Amino acid sequence: MQRTVPSLPLAPSVKVKLINAGFQVASDLIDMRPLQLCKEAGISQEEAVEVLQMLRDDGQPHQQRAATESLTALDLLHQEQALGSIVTFCSALDDALGGGVPVGKTTEICGAPGVGKTQLCMQLAVDVQIPVCFGGLGGKALYIDTEGSFLVQRVVDMAEAVVQHCTLLAEDTEQRQALEELTVEKILSSLFLVRCHDYVELLAEVYLLPDFLSEHPEVRLVVIDSIAFPFRHDFEDLSQRTRLLNGLAQQLIQLATQHSLAVVLTNQMTTRVSNGQSKLVPALGESWGHAATQRLILHWEGLRRLASLYKSPSQMEATIQYQITLQGFRDAPDEPRPTPASSAVSCPSGNHSKRPRMEDLS
Amino acid sequence: MLMASKKLRRTGVSAELCERLKRHQLETCQDVLSITPVELMRLAGLSYPAALELLQLLSRACAPAVSRAWDLWRKKGELCFSTSLPALDTLLRGGLPRGALTEVTGPSGCGKTQLCMMLSVLATLPRTMGGLDSGVIFIDTESAFSAERLVEMAQARFPEFFSVKERLLEMASRVHLFRELTCQDVLNRLERLEEDIIACRAGLLILDSVASVVRKEFDTSLPGNLTFRSNLLGQEAAVLKYLSQAFCIPVVLTNQITTRVGEKVHCPQWNQADVSKEEDSGFVTAALGNTWSHSVNTRLIVQYEDTERRQIVIAKSPVAPFAVLSYTVQKEGIRLEALAHKGQNEALIKLPLRQATWRICEFSGICRNNKGTTKLFILSGKHGRGSWTYGNENPESVLNQGTDPGLQPIRVRSGFICNLSQATPSTC
């Protein structure tokens, strides 16, 4: 398992000189002194020092890594259970996802316009802050908005509903104490917001995320709403777009595992025409489909809003129904489908469904 | 535009490195951030850690600032622009959102331009009266703006305030009109609009309409045009969003409608026998397609209810539930009637569309308005040319499109009789 010189992360010109001087593998270089290397390879003294330092850093952790790299599945199981997940307040969806949106993985939410993607993202940004004694994660959230759909009034509605929900649940003193700190103001203060206008700002923000997360280690959720909009109209060269998106996906997965946070991405739908029929498919191309660990597709069926778990390494495919109420993202009420003869369907008070009901034809 | 085009020289990158990058046409932050780290390594001759460091430096130079939702909420007085229609304001939690795009779409003659003119008047009012006390930028692509109507509306809506002639003149002088007739003109105008917004101290931006120039120039049946058009619209949307967020102003766009023909529509109240017969049914939806529907943040659909009354439907909004309001167009602009339907209970949208009882081979769905009627011109069809008006006398012709609210069916007219025989398309 010798590392060859061309595979080292050095500047290309330095590599060429080393190879021309006859160094083929890393072990050839390890025992060299800087001045000697300088003369033999014809590189400058600073470059020689850089090469040797890199090899030294490389060598040690490599052996250490070899020892720690073998994790057993049992260790992983403990780790995953410790990570937890973020509830969505729609119990059907939580069950389908195995507890909620998982921490340490990237989840993609696709859907047609108006179906509720931003609502779900805002709900998650509030839910991640539920204190640990209530079964939540007690963390903060970072919301990267590329479309301008983030409206604070709605988050306030959802935050009030969550506080009310916890108030009803509080039983012991620990929970009551946590409840005193859980106010709408605190929820809004723990929700960080970044507005990116184009893909360059988005890429820049993701490059800076590791520093941001080191400064704010309590962040447990990063939402990018949406990742599709900035990438859909500026690119003539689609292969460049694919490269950038893949790089972005890798960075996000790395962040998710290293800082144990949940990354949620929103995608749009695009029309694809095939055989004279047009249908809606997730945007950003086929290769993007592989980027996220889990994929959730929100869609309409008649008048109902459905969420389908389309891709998941651990959960079964499932389709559940949900609705958007004043309080946020919730389970769909169990009510009989309205027949044409019946008039207005009864609904729980305070519910505002966003879809028209079937018409009363009589 | 924006931070991405910052030159490398100004970000603290060493001059020597700037030169090296320039040789590979990498001059701005955007150029460097658009390539992967490995490519950067190769082009700039840097080691991998150095390449990452360079990317970090440039990211710091162009990344946007991080704020908190609480800071936004504390400025809640500045979040919305009141439309002076109380029911609509309540549903939208204050009014049209500032910093986001609002689209008004519907058949012609329904009142979209009237609504835009009414909002222009409102924006110039002082804050005590619910206005923004600012200028208005009105980009007109259909030459539908009428200054006389603006003045008449102002006088009728706020008679005491505008009884003083100077105020009327001042209001009129605050509305800045730009006439643009091609897509490229519109895009150029938008990209230079920052200076105009600052010069006019604009608090409202209106683009009436987005669809007319685009549909004139792009024949979407030709391959490649559809993607080109989508890209153009995406660019327009991005510029508008940037302007609206940077200046914290509401942006109102108008859109047209288009017919979609020949799709199987999900309609559970029909039984199977009916469904198989209705293969040629079509319906009218907002124009410009699916991608555009994603780009707007709020969508209001205006449609006809009967000859006099129209309806505003809140079709897409991050804060408002689905709701329908009735209104009429009067001298003072839009006047709301009672709240027609809201939420689940009575939100009943009649979506009448005359169904073809015969096959239409090909037709151009052009819906024009002519004093309250709407005609569908069949320019070439199996049964000859003609104009065809349609209505809702057939109760089974109610359709309900379920796949996409952005493409919801829109009611386009009220009861008229079909007139198909020798009629030639009359001028509208």
PDB file of N, CA, C and O in Angstrom, chain B residues 102-161:
ATOM      1  N   THR B 102     -44.698  38.652  -6.332  1.00  0.00           N
ATOM      2  CA  THR B 102     -46.121  38.322  -6.336  1.00  0.00           C
ATOM      3  C   THR B 102     -46.592  38.338  -7.776  1.00  0.00           C
ATOM      4  O   THR B 102     -46.343  39.295  -8.504  1.00  0.00           O
ATOM      5  N   GLU B 103     -47.273  37.313  -8.186  1.00  0.00           N
ATOM      6  CA  GLU B 103     -47.751  37.249  -9.563  1.00  0.00           C
ATOM      7  C   GLU B 103     -49.260  37.354  -9.568  1.00  0.00           C
ATOM      8  O   GLU B 103     -49.935  36.743  -8.746  1.00  0.00           O
ATOM      9  N   VAL B 104     -49.775  38.135 -10.502  1.00  0.00           N
ATOM     10  CA  VAL B 104     -51.221  38.212 -10.687  1.00  0.00           C
ATOM     11  C   VAL B 104     -51.481  37.684 -12.086  1.00  0.00           C
ATOM     12  O   VAL B 104     -50.969  38.209 -13.070  1.00  0.00           O
ATOM     13  N   THR B 105     -52.273  36.634 -12.196  1.00  0.00           N
ATOM     14  CA  THR B 105     -52.485  36.048 -13.497  1.00  0.00           C
ATOM     15  C   THR B 105     -53.964  35.852 -13.742  1.00  0.00           C
ATOM     16  O   THR B 105     -54.742  35.723 -12.804  1.00  0.00           O
ATOM     17  N   GLY B 106     -54.326  35.835 -15.011  1.00  0.00           N
ATOM     18  CA  GLY B 106     -55.735  35.651 -15.289  1.00  0.00           C
ATOM     19  C   GLY B 106     -56.050  36.040 -16.707  1.00  0.00           C
ATOM     20  O   GLY B 106     -55.182  36.535 -17.435  1.00  0.00           O
ATOM     21  N   PRO B 107     -57.281  35.816 -17.141  1.00  0.00           N
ATOM     22  CA  PRO B 107     -57.657  36.181 -18.501  1.00  0.00           C
ATOM     23  C   PRO B 107     -57.648  37.688 -18.665  1.00  0.00           C
ATOM     24  O   PRO B 107     -57.703  38.446 -17.702  1.00  0.00           O
ATOM     25  N   SER B 108     -57.568  38.120 -19.909  1.00  0.00           N
ATOM     26  CA  SER B 108     -57.466  39.553 -20.127  1.00  0.00           C
ATOM     27  C   SER B 108     -58.800  40.205 -19.804  1.00  0.00           C
ATOM     28  O   SER B 108     -59.864  39.624 -19.999  1.00  0.00           O
ATOM     29  N   GLY B 109     -58.700  41.407 -19.335  1.00  0.00           N
ATOM     30  CA  GLY B 109     -59.911  42.148 -19.028  1.00  0.00           C
ATOM     31  C   GLY B 109     -60.423  41.902 -17.640  1.00  0.00           C
ATOM     32  O   GLY B 109     -61.436  42.455 -17.243  1.00  0.00           O
ATOM     33  N   CYS B 110     -59.711  41.081 -16.883  1.00  0.00           N
ATOM     34  CA  CYS B 110     -60.201  40.764 -15.550  1.00  0.00           C
ATOM     35  C   CYS B 110     -59.849  41.825 -14.533  1.00  0.00           C
ATOM     36  O   CYS B 110     -60.446  41.875 -13.473  1.00  0.00           O
ATOM     37  N   GLY B 111     -58.845  42.609 -14.829  1.00  0.00           N
ATOM     38  CA  GLY B 111     -58.506  43.641 -13.867  1.00  0.00           C
ATOM     39  C   GLY B 111     -57.082  43.603 -13.375  1.00  0.00           C
ATOM     40  O   GLY B 111     -56.774  44.241 -12.373  1.00  0.00           O
ATOM     41  N   LYS B 112     -56.190  42.904 -14.084  1.00  0.00           N
ATOM     42  CA  LYS B 112     -54.816  42.827 -13.585  1.00  0.00           C
ATOM     43  C   LYS B 112     -54.142  44.189 -13.648  1.00  0.00           C
ATOM     44  O   LYS B 112     -53.526  44.648 -12.680  1.00  0.00           O
ATOM     45  N   THR B 113     -54.262  44.851 -14.812  1.00  0.00           N
ATOM     46  CA  THR B 113     -53.618  46.155 -14.926  1.00  0.00           C
ATOM     47  C   THR B 113     -54.279  47.152 -13.983  1.00  0.00           C
ATOM     48  O   THR B 113     -53.616  48.037 -13.436  1.00  0.00           O
ATOM     49  N   GLN B 114     -55.595  47.018 -13.772  1.00  0.00           N
ATOM     50  CA  GLN B 114     -56.272  47.908 -12.838  1.00  0.00           C
ATOM     51  C   GLN B 114     -55.707  47.731 -11.441  1.00  0.00           C
ATOM     52  O   GLN B 114     -55.467  48.706 -10.702  1.00  0.00           O
ATOM     53  N   LEU B 115     -55.481  46.472 -11.085  1.00  0.00           N
ATOM     54  CA  LEU B 115     -54.911  46.205  -9.764  1.00  0.00           C
ATOM     55  C   LEU B 115     -53.518  46.814  -9.652  1.00  0.00           C
ATOM     56  O   LEU B 115     -53.169  47.444  -8.631  1.00  0.00           O
ATOM     57  N   CYS B 116     -52.728  46.693 -10.712  1.00  0.00           N
ATOM     58  CA  CYS B 116     -51.382  47.266 -10.686  1.00  0.00           C
ATOM     59  C   CYS B 116     -51.435  48.783 -10.528  1.00  0.00           C
ATOM     60  O   CYS B 116     -50.660  49.374  -9.764  1.00  0.00           O
ATOM     61  N   MET B 117     -52.360  49.407 -11.249  1.00  0.00           N
ATOM     62  CA  MET B 117     -52.445  50.865 -11.149  1.00  0.00           C
ATOM     63  C   MET B 117     -52.903  51.272  -9.766  1.00  0.00           C
ATOM     64  O   MET B 117     -52.422  52.263  -9.193  1.00  0.00           O
ATOM     65  N   MET B 118     -53.813  50.489  -9.201  1.00  0.00           N
ATOM     66  CA  MET B 118     -54.276  50.804  -7.853  1.00  0.00           C
ATOM     67  C   MET B 118     -53.136  50.704  -6.852  1.00  0.00           C
ATOM     68  O   MET B 118     -52.974  51.571  -5.978  1.00  0.00           O
ATOM     69  N   LEU B 119     -52.311  49.672  -7.009  1.00  0.00           N
ATOM     70  CA  LEU B 119     -51.176  49.515  -6.099  1.00  0.00           C
ATOM     71  C   LEU B 119     -50.175  50.656  -6.278  1.00  0.00           C
ATOM     72  O   LEU B 119     -49.545  51.100  -5.323  1.00  0.00           O
ATOM     73  N   SER B 120     -50.055  51.156  -7.526  1.00  0.00           N
ATOM     74  CA  SER B 120     -49.152  52.286  -7.751  1.00  0.00           C
ATOM     75  C   SER B 120     -49.614  53.489  -6.958  1.00  0.00           C
ATOM     76  O   SER B 120     -48.809  54.183  -6.336  1.00  0.00           O
ATOM     77  N   VAL B 121     -50.913  53.751  -7.007  1.00  0.00           N
ATOM     78  CA  VAL B 121     -51.422  54.904  -6.253  1.00  0.00           C
ATOM     79  C   VAL B 121     -51.136  54.717  -4.771  1.00  0.00           C
ATOM     80  O   VAL B 121     -50.668  55.625  -4.080  1.00  0.00           O
ATOM     81  N   LEU B 122     -51.408  53.506  -4.287  1.00  0.00           N
ATOM     82  CA  LEU B 122     -51.234  53.254  -2.856  1.00  0.00           C
ATOM     83  C   LEU B 122     -49.794  53.448  -2.415  1.00  0.00           C
ATOM     84  O   LEU B 122     -49.532  53.939  -1.322  1.00  0.00           O
ATOM     85  N   ALA B 123     -48.860  53.062  -3.282  1.00  0.00           N
ATOM     86  CA  ALA B 123     -47.464  53.136  -2.855  1.00  0.00           C
ATOM     87  C   ALA B 123     -47.018  54.576  -2.663  1.00  0.00           C
ATOM     88  O   ALA B 123     -46.125  54.856  -1.859  1.00  0.00           O
ATOM     89  N   THR B 124     -47.647  55.502  -3.389  1.00  0.00           N
ATOM     90  CA  THR B 124     -47.186  56.880  -3.275  1.00  0.00           C
ATOM     91  C   THR B 124     -47.779  57.590  -2.069  1.00  0.00           C
ATOM     92  O   THR B 124     -47.380  58.701  -1.732  1.00  0.00           O
ATOM     93  N   LEU B 125     -48.775  56.974  -1.430  1.00  0.00           N
ATOM     94  CA  LEU B 125     -49.413  57.628  -0.290  1.00  0.00           C
ATOM     95  C   LEU B 125     -48.462  57.690   0.897  1.00  0.00           C
ATOM     96  O   LEU B 125     -47.570  56.865   1.027  1.00  0.00           O
ATOM     97  N   PRO B 126     -48.682  58.660   1.788  1.00  0.00           N
ATOM     98  CA  PRO B 126     -47.859  58.712   3.000  1.00  0.00           C
ATOM     99  C   PRO B 126     -48.134  57.511   3.902  1.00  0.00           C
ATOM    100  O   PRO B 126     -49.151  56.857   3.800  1.00  0.00           O
ATOM    101  N   ARG B 127     -47.163  57.245   4.775  1.00  0.00           N
ATOM    102  CA  ARG B 127     -47.267  56.043   5.606  1.00  0.00           C
ATOM    103  C   ARG B 127     -48.482  56.072   6.513  1.00  0.00           C
ATOM    104  O   ARG B 127     -49.034  55.030   6.851  1.00  0.00           O
ATOM    105  N   THR B 128     -48.902  57.259   6.904  1.00  0.00           N
ATOM    106  CA  THR B 128     -50.061  57.324   7.802  1.00  0.00           C
ATOM    107  C   THR B 128     -51.303  56.776   7.127  1.00  0.00           C
ATOM    108  O   THR B 128     -52.232  56.333   7.793  1.00  0.00           O
ATOM    109  N   MET B 129     -51.314  56.835   5.799  1.00  0.00           N
ATOM    110  CA  MET B 129     -52.485  56.309   5.115  1.00  0.00           C
ATOM    111  C   MET B 129     -52.269  54.889   4.625  1.00  0.00           C
ATOM    112  O   MET B 129     -53.035  54.387   3.814  1.00  0.00           O
ATOM    113  N   GLY B 130     -51.230  54.266   5.058  1.00  0.00           N
ATOM    114  CA  GLY B 130     -50.993  52.876   4.666  1.00  0.00           C
ATOM    115  C   GLY B 130     -50.114  52.721   3.442  1.00  0.00           C
ATOM    116  O   GLY B 130     -49.964  51.625   2.921  1.00  0.00           O
ATOM    117  N   GLY B 131     -49.556  53.824   2.966  1.00  0.00           N
ATOM    118  CA  GLY B 131     -48.739  53.716   1.762  1.00  0.00           C
ATOM    119  C   GLY B 131     -47.267  53.560   2.105  1.00  0.00           C
ATOM    120  O   GLY B 131     -46.891  53.390   3.261  1.00  0.00           O
ATOM    121  N   LEU B 132     -46.448  53.627   1.065  1.00  0.00           N
ATOM    122  CA  LEU B 132     -45.012  53.487   1.289  1.00  0.00           C
ATOM    123  C   LEU B 132     -44.275  54.808   1.148  1.00  0.00           C
ATOM    124  O   LEU B 132     -43.068  54.860   1.347  1.00  0.00           O
ATOM    125  N   ASP B 133     -45.011  55.836   0.766  1.00  0.00           N
ATOM    126  CA  ASP B 133     -44.411  57.166   0.604  1.00  0.00           C
ATOM    127  C   ASP B 133     -43.178  57.097  -0.287  1.00  0.00           C
ATOM    128  O   ASP B 133     -42.097  57.563   0.057  1.00  0.00           O
ATOM    129  N   SER B 134     -43.349  56.472  -1.421  1.00  0.00           N
ATOM    130  CA  SER B 134     -42.170  56.265  -2.259  1.00  0.00           C
ATOM    131  C   SER B 134     -42.578  56.363  -3.710  1.00  0.00           C
ATOM    132  O   SER B 134     -43.748  56.536  -4.044  1.00  0.00           O
ATOM    133  N   GLY B 135     -41.603  56.207  -4.605  1.00  0.00           N
ATOM    134  CA  GLY B 135     -41.907  56.188  -6.021  1.00  0.00           C
ATOM    135  C   GLY B 135     -42.304  54.791  -6.458  1.00  0.00           C
ATOM    136  O   GLY B 135     -42.221  53.830  -5.697  1.00  0.00           O
ATOM    137  N   VAL B 136     -42.734  54.708  -7.693  1.00  0.00           N
ATOM    138  CA  VAL B 136     -43.147  53.428  -8.246  1.00  0.00           C
ATOM    139  C   VAL B 136     -42.485  53.280  -9.599  1.00  0.00           C
ATOM    140  O   VAL B 136     -42.452  54.223 -10.385  1.00  0.00           O
ATOM    141  N   ILE B 137     -41.953  52.108  -9.866  1.00  0.00           N
ATOM    142  CA  ILE B 137     -41.422  51.844 -11.199  1.00  0.00           C
ATOM    143  C   ILE B 137     -42.368  50.876 -11.888  1.00  0.00           C
ATOM    144  O   ILE B 137     -42.600  49.773 -11.393  1.00  0.00           O
ATOM    145  N   PHE B 138     -42.890  51.308 -13.025  1.00  0.00           N
ATOM    146  CA  PHE B 138     -43.901  50.529 -13.732  1.00  0.00           C
ATOM    147  C   PHE B 138     -43.324  50.183 -15.106  1.00  0.00           C
ATOM    148  O   PHE B 138     -43.135  51.058 -15.926  1.00  0.00           O
ATOM    149  N   ILE B 139     -43.030  48.936 -15.315  1.00  0.00           N
ATOM    150  CA  ILE B 139     -42.507  48.511 -16.614  1.00  0.00           C
ATOM    151  C   ILE B 139     -43.660  47.938 -17.406  1.00  0.00           C
ATOM    152  O   ILE B 139     -44.253  46.930 -17.015  1.00  0.00           O
ATOM    153  N   ASP B 140     -43.973  48.610 -18.488  1.00  0.00           N
ATOM    154  CA  ASP B 140     -45.183  48.291 -19.219  1.00  0.00           C
ATOM    155  C   ASP B 140     -44.801  47.665 -20.565  1.00  0.00           C
ATOM    156  O   ASP B 140     -44.138  48.293 -21.372  1.00  0.00           O
ATOM    157  N   THR B 141     -45.205  46.432 -20.813  1.00  0.00           N
ATOM    158  CA  THR B 141     -44.864  45.813 -22.095  1.00  0.00           C
ATOM    159  C   THR B 141     -46.041  45.726 -23.029  1.00  0.00           C
ATOM    160  O   THR B 141     -45.908  45.341 -24.177  1.00  0.00           O
ATOM    161  N   GLU B 142     -47.235  46.072 -22.511  1.00  0.00           N
ATOM    162  CA  GLU B 142     -48.402  45.943 -23.367  1.00  0.00           C
ATOM    163  C   GLU B 142     -49.005  47.283 -23.713  1.00  0.00           C
ATOM    164  O   GLU B 142     -50.043  47.352 -24.337  1.00  0.00           O
ATOM    165  N   SER B 143     -48.370  48.361 -23.299  1.00  0.00           N
ATOM    166  CA  SER B 143     -48.892  49.713 -23.493  1.00  0.00           C
ATOM    167  C   SER B 143     -50.307  49.823 -22.977  1.00  0.00           C
ATOM    168  O   SER B 143     -51.177  50.396 -23.616  1.00  0.00           O
ATOM    169  N   ALA B 144     -50.530  49.241 -21.810  1.00  0.00           N
ATOM    170  CA  ALA B 144     -51.872  49.259 -21.244  1.00  0.00           C
ATOM    171  C   ALA B 144     -52.018  50.300 -20.161  1.00  0.00           C
ATOM    172  O   ALA B 144     -53.099  50.519 -19.653  1.00  0.00           O
ATOM    173  N   PHE B 145     -50.937  50.931 -19.797  1.00  0.00           N
ATOM    174  CA  PHE B 145     -50.990  51.884 -18.699  1.00  0.00           C
ATOM    175  C   PHE B 145     -51.649  53.163 -19.177  1.00  0.00           C
ATOM    176  O   PHE B 145     -51.312  53.696 -20.221  1.00  0.00           O
ATOM    177  N   SER B 146     -52.585  53.674 -18.393  1.00  0.00           N
ATOM    178  CA  SER B 146     -53.257  54.908 -18.774  1.00  0.00           C
ATOM    179  C   SER B 146     -53.140  55.891 -17.625  1.00  0.00           C
ATOM    180  O   SER B 146     -53.623  55.635 -16.523  1.00  0.00           O
ATOM    181  N   ALA B 147     -52.508  57.010 -17.885  1.00  0.00           N
ATOM    182  CA  ALA B 147     -52.300  57.983 -16.818  1.00  0.00           C
ATOM    183  C   ALA B 147     -53.611  58.588 -16.370  1.00  0.00           C
ATOM    184  O   ALA B 147     -53.815  58.892 -15.184  1.00  0.00           O
ATOM    185  N   GLU B 148     -54.546  58.740 -17.316  1.00  0.00           N
ATOM    186  CA  GLU B 148     -55.840  59.316 -16.947  1.00  0.00           C
ATOM    187  C   GLU B 148     -56.556  58.418 -15.967  1.00  0.00           C
ATOM    188  O   GLU B 148     -57.177  58.878 -15.008  1.00  0.00           O
ATOM    189  N   ARG B 149     -56.453  57.127 -16.234  1.00  0.00           N
ATOM    190  CA  ARG B 149     -57.139  56.185 -15.349  1.00  0.00           C
ATOM    191  C   ARG B 149     -56.521  56.207 -13.950  1.00  0.00           C
ATOM    192  O   ARG B 149     -57.209  56.115 -12.945  1.00  0.00           O
ATOM    193  N   LEU B 150     -55.193  56.381 -13.945  1.00  0.00           N
ATOM    194  CA  LEU B 150     -54.500  56.447 -12.666  1.00  0.00           C
ATOM    195  C   LEU B 150     -55.030  57.603 -11.838  1.00  0.00           C
ATOM    196  O   LEU B 150     -55.346  57.474 -10.651  1.00  0.00           O
ATOM    197  N   VAL B 151     -55.149  58.761 -12.499  1.00  0.00           N
ATOM    198  CA  VAL B 151     -55.609  59.957 -11.791  1.00  0.00           C
ATOM    199  C   VAL B 151     -57.058  59.784 -11.347  1.00  0.00           C
ATOM    200  O   VAL B 151     -57.442  60.130 -10.221  1.00  0.00           O
ATOM    201  N   GLU B 152     -57.864  59.229 -12.265  1.00  0.00           N
ATOM    202  CA  GLU B 152     -59.269  59.032 -11.925  1.00  0.00           C
ATOM    203  C   GLU B 152     -59.410  58.110 -10.730  1.00  0.00           C
ATOM    204  O   GLU B 152     -60.205  58.349  -9.804  1.00  0.00           O
ATOM    205  N   MET B 153     -58.603  57.046 -10.716  1.00  0.00           N
ATOM    206  CA  MET B 153     -58.668  56.090  -9.614  1.00  0.00           C
ATOM    207  C   MET B 153     -58.258  56.749  -8.304  1.00  0.00           C
ATOM    208  O   MET B 153     -58.882  56.529  -7.272  1.00  0.00           O
ATOM    209  N   ALA B 154     -57.214  57.565  -8.381  1.00  0.00           N
ATOM    210  CA  ALA B 154     -56.730  58.206  -7.149  1.00  0.00           C
ATOM    211  C   ALA B 154     -57.809  59.115  -6.581  1.00  0.00           C
ATOM    212  O   ALA B 154     -58.075  59.117  -5.373  1.00  0.00           O
ATOM    213  N   GLN B 155     -58.425  59.878  -7.471  1.00  0.00           N
ATOM    214  CA  GLN B 155     -59.434  60.826  -7.000  1.00  0.00           C
ATOM    215  C   GLN B 155     -60.642  60.108  -6.453  1.00  0.00           C
ATOM    216  O   GLN B 155     -61.256  60.557  -5.492  1.00  0.00           O
ATOM    217  N   ALA B 156     -61.023  58.999  -7.092  1.00  0.00           N
ATOM    218  CA  ALA B 156     -62.215  58.296  -6.629  1.00  0.00           C
ATOM    219  C   ALA B 156     -61.949  57.548  -5.326  1.00  0.00           C
ATOM    220  O   ALA B 156     -62.845  57.422  -4.489  1.00  0.00           O
ATOM    221  N   ARG B 157     -60.741  57.044  -5.160  1.00  0.00           N
ATOM    222  CA  ARG B 157     -60.463  56.230  -3.981  1.00  0.00           C
ATOM    223  C   ARG B 157     -60.188  57.064  -2.737  1.00  0.00           C
ATOM    224  O   ARG B 157     -60.559  56.692  -1.641  1.00  0.00           O
ATOM    225  N   PHE B 158     -59.494  58.164  -2.924  1.00  0.00           N
ATOM    226  CA  PHE B 158     -59.137  59.020  -1.789  1.00  0.00           C
ATOM    227  C   PHE B 158     -59.558  60.440  -2.100  1.00  0.00           C
ATOM    228  O   PHE B 158     -58.712  61.307  -2.330  1.00  0.00           O
ATOM    229  N   PRO B 159     -60.859  60.687  -2.123  1.00  0.00           N
ATOM    230  CA  PRO B 159     -61.304  62.011  -2.592  1.00  0.00           C
ATOM    231  C   PRO B 159     -60.795  63.172  -1.745  1.00  0.00           C
ATOM    232  O   PRO B 159     -60.381  64.193  -2.294  1.00  0.00           O
ATOM    233  N   GLU B 160     -60.782  63.011  -0.415  1.00  0.00           N
ATOM    234  CA  GLU B 160     -60.369  64.171   0.391  1.00  0.00           C
ATOM    235  C   GLU B 160     -58.880  64.414   0.236  1.00  0.00           C
ATOM    236  O   GLU B 160     -58.419  65.545   0.155  1.00  0.00           O
ATOM    237  N   PHE B 161     -58.136  63.364   0.214  1.00  0.00           N
ATOM    238  CA  PHE B 161     -56.685  63.542   0.146  1.00  0.00           C
ATOM    239  C   PHE B 161     -56.266  64.177  -1.162  1.00  0.00           C
ATOM    240  O   PHE B 161     -55.414  65.065  -1.199  1.00  0.00           O
TER     241      PHE B 161
END
